[in-house]
Coordinates of C-alpha atoms in Angstrom, one line a residue:
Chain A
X91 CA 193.3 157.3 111.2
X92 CA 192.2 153.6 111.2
X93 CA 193.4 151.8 108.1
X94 CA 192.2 147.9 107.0
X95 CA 194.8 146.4 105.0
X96 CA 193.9 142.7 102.8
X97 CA 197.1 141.8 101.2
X98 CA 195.5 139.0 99.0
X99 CA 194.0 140.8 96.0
X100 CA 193.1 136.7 94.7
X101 CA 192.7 133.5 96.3
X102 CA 191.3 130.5 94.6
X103 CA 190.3 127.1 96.7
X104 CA 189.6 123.8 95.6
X105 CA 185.7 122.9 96.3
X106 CA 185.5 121.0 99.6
X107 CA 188.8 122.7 101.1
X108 CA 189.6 125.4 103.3
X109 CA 191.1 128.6 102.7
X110 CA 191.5 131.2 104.9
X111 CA 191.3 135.3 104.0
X112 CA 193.6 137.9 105.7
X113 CA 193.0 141.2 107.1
X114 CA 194.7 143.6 108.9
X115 CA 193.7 146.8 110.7
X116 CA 195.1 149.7 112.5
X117 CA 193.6 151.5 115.0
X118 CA 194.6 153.2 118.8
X119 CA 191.0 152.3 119.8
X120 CA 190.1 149.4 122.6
X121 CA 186.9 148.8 122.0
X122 CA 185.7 148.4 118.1
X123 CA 183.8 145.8 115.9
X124 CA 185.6 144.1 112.6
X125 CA 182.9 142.6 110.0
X126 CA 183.7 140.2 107.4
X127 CA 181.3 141.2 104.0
X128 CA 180.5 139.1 100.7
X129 CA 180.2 140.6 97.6
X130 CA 178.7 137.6 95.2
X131 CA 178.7 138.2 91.5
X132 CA 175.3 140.0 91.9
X133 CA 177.0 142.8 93.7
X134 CA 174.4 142.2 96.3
X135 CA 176.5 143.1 99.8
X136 CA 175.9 140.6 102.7
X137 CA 177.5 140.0 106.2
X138 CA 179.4 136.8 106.7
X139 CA 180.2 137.7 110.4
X140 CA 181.2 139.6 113.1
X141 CA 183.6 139.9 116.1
X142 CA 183.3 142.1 119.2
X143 CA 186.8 143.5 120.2
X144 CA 186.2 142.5 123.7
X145 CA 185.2 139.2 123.2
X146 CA 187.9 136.8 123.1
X147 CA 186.2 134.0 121.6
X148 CA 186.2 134.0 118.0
X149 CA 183.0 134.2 115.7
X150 CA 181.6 131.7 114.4
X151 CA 178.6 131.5 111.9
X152 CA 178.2 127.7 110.2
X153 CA 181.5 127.3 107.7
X154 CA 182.8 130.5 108.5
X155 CA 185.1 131.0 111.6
X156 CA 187.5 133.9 112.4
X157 CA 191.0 134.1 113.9
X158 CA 190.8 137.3 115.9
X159 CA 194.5 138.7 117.2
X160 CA 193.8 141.6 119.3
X161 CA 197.0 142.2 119.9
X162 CA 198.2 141.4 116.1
X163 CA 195.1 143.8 114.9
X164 CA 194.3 140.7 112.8
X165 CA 191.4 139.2 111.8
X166 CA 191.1 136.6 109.1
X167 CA 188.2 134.6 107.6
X168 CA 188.1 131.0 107.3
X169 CA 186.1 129.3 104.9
X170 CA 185.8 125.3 105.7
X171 CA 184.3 122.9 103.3
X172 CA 184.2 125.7 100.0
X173 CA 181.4 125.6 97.9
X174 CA 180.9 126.7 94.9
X175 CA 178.5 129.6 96.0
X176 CA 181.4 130.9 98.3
X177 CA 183.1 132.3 94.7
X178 CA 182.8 136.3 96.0
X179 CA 184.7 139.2 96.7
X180 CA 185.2 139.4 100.3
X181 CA 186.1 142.3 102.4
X182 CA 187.0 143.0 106.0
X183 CA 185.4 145.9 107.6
X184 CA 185.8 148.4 111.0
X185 CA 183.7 150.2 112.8
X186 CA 184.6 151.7 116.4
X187 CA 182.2 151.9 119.0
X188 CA 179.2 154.4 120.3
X189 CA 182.0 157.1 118.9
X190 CA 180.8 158.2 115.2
X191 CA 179.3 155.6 112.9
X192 CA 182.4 155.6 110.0
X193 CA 183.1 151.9 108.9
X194 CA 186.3 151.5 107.0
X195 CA 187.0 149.0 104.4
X196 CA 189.5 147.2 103.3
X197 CA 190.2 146.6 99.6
X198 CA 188.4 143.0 99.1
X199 CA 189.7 140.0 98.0
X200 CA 188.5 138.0 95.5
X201 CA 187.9 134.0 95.9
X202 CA 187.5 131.7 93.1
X203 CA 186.1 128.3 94.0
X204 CA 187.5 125.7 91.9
X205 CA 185.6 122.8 91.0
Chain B
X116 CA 159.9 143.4 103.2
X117 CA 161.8 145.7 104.7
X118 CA 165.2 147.0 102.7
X119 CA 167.3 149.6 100.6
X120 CA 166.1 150.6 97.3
X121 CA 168.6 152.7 94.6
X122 CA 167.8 154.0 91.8
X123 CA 168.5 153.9 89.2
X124 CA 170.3 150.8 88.7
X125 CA 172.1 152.2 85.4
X126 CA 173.0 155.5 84.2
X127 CA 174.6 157.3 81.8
X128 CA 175.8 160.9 81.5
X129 CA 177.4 163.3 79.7
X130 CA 180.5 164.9 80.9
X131 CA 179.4 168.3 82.9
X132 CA 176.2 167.6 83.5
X133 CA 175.0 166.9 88.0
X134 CA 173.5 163.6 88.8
X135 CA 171.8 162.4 91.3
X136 CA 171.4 158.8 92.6
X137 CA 168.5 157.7 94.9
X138 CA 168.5 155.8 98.0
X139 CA 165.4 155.1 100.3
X140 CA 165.4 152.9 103.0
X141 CA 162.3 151.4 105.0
X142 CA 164.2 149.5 107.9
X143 CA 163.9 152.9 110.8
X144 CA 167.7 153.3 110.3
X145 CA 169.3 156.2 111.7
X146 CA 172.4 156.0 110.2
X147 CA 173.1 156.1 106.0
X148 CA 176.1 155.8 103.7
X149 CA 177.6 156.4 100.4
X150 CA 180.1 153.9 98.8
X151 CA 181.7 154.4 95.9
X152 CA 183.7 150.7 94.7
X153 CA 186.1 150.8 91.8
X154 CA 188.5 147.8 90.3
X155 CA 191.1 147.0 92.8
X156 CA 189.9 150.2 95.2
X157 CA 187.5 148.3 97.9
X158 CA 184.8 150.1 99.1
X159 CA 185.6 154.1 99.6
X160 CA 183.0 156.6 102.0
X161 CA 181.5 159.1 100.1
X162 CA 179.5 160.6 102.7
X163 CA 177.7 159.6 105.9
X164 CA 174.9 160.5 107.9
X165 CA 174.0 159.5 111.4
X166 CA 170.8 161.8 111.5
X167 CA 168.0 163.7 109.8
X168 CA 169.8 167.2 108.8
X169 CA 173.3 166.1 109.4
X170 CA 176.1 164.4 107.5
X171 CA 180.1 164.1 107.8
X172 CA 182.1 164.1 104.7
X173 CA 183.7 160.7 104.1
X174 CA 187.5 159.6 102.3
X175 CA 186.6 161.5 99.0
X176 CA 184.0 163.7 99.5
X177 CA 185.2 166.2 96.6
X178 CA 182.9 166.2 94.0
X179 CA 179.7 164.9 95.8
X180 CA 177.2 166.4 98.0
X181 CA 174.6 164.9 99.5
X182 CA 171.2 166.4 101.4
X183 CA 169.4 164.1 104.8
X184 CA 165.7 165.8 105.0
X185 CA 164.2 162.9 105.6
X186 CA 164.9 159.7 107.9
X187 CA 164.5 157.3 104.7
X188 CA 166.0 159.2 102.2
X189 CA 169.5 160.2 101.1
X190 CA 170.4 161.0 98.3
X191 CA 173.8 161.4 96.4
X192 CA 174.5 163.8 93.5
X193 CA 177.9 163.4 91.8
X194 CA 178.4 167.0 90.3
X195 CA 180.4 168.0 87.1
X196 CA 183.5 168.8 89.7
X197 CA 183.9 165.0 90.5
X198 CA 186.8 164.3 87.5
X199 CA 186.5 160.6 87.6
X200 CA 182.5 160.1 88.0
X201 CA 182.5 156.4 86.6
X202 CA 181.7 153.6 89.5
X203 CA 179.7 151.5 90.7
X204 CA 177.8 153.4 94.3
X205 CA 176.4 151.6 96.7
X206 CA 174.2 153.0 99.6
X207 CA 173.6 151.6 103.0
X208 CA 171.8 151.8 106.3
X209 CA 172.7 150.8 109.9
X210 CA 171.4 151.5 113.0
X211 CA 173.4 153.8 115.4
X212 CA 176.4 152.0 117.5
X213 CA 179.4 149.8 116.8
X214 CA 177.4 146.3 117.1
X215 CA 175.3 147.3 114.0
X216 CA 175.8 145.9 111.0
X217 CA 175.2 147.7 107.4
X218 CA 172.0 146.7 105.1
X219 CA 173.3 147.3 101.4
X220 CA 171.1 148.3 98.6
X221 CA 171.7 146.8 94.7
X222 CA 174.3 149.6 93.7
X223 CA 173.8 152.0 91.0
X224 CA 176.5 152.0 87.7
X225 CA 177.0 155.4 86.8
X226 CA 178.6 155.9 83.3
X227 CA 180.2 158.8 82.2
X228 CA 179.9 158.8 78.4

């Protein structure tokens, strides 16, 4: 079964730095999709970005880049310049392809922006 | 605007008492999920459906049952069997295929008083 692992239950940042978010996943599949999601103190879910397994390139999506590992099964989130709106809980996602539609999360972490 | 509405946003209940949490979407998604989120937990899959009259059972489906008779609609009702009903749910809505990405609605707090 595939299994996303975030080992950093808190991270805090000081505004205008980077930090970057881990995430982990396991899976025997080739071809899947990982998603990066922001959970803002509204609760309102929204995507920060995504990466296609078989793209080697990383994603990238204004302040927010990833570091995709294939081989590692990693994929972390980097946050450049950290504002004070980027204060969320953030979790990594997994979906495989054109097979079922399940999307596994992992369980979040939390990033607090300090000013 | 297209979107995800739940409903209610809060609710309270008594302890044996069936619930049921709404969730209509207007975006022509095929696909539909439960979430439930608890402290410390993530997000865990209730239930999924990827079409009209069909659904799969999700991580911890025990206690829950949900219904897909309509394209828009799918609704979640947390029964008196669930033993820990209190969470925060959230329902979303994707087209079909890996690529897609999930439209979140607000969430509904259910309270088990």
């Amino acid at each position: 079964a595939q299994t996303v692992t975030q080992s950093q239950p808190e991270m805090s940042v000081q505004e205008a730095e980077t930090v970057t978010l881990s995430c982990t996943y396991d899976t025997s599949e080739s071809d899947y999709y990982l998603f990066w999601y922001k959970q803002p103190p509204s609760r309102q879910m929204i995507l920060v970005i995504r990466q296609e397994a078989y793209k080697q390139q990383n994603a990238t999506e204004n302040r927010f880049s990833v570091n995709f590992q294939k081989a590692a099964k990693s994929f972390s989130l980097k946050i450049s310049d950290s504002q004070l709106g980027d204060a969320a809980m953030y979790f990594c996602a997994y979906r495989r392809s054109n097979r079922d539609d399940k999307i596994i999360f992992g369980k979040g972490t939390r990033l607090h922006i300090l000013p | 605007d297209g979107g995800i509405t739940q409903s209610p946003k809060y609710l309270f209940r008594k302890e044996g008492q069936n619930v049921t949490l709404s969730c209509e979407q207007n975006l022509n998604h095929d696909a539909m999920y439960w979430y439930r989120q608890d402290p410390g937990q993530g997000l865990r899959l209730i239930y999924y459906s990827q079409i009209v009259n069909d659904f799969q059972k999700g991580d911890i489906a025990e206690g829950y049952s949900v219904s897909r008779e309509k394209k828009e609609s799918f609704p979640l009702t947390v029964t008196s069997a669930q033993k820990n009903p209190t969470a925060f749910y959230l329902c979303a809505s994707s087209d079909r295929g890996g690529a897609n990405v999930l439209t979140f609605g607000a969430g509904s707090r259910l309270t088990v008083l």
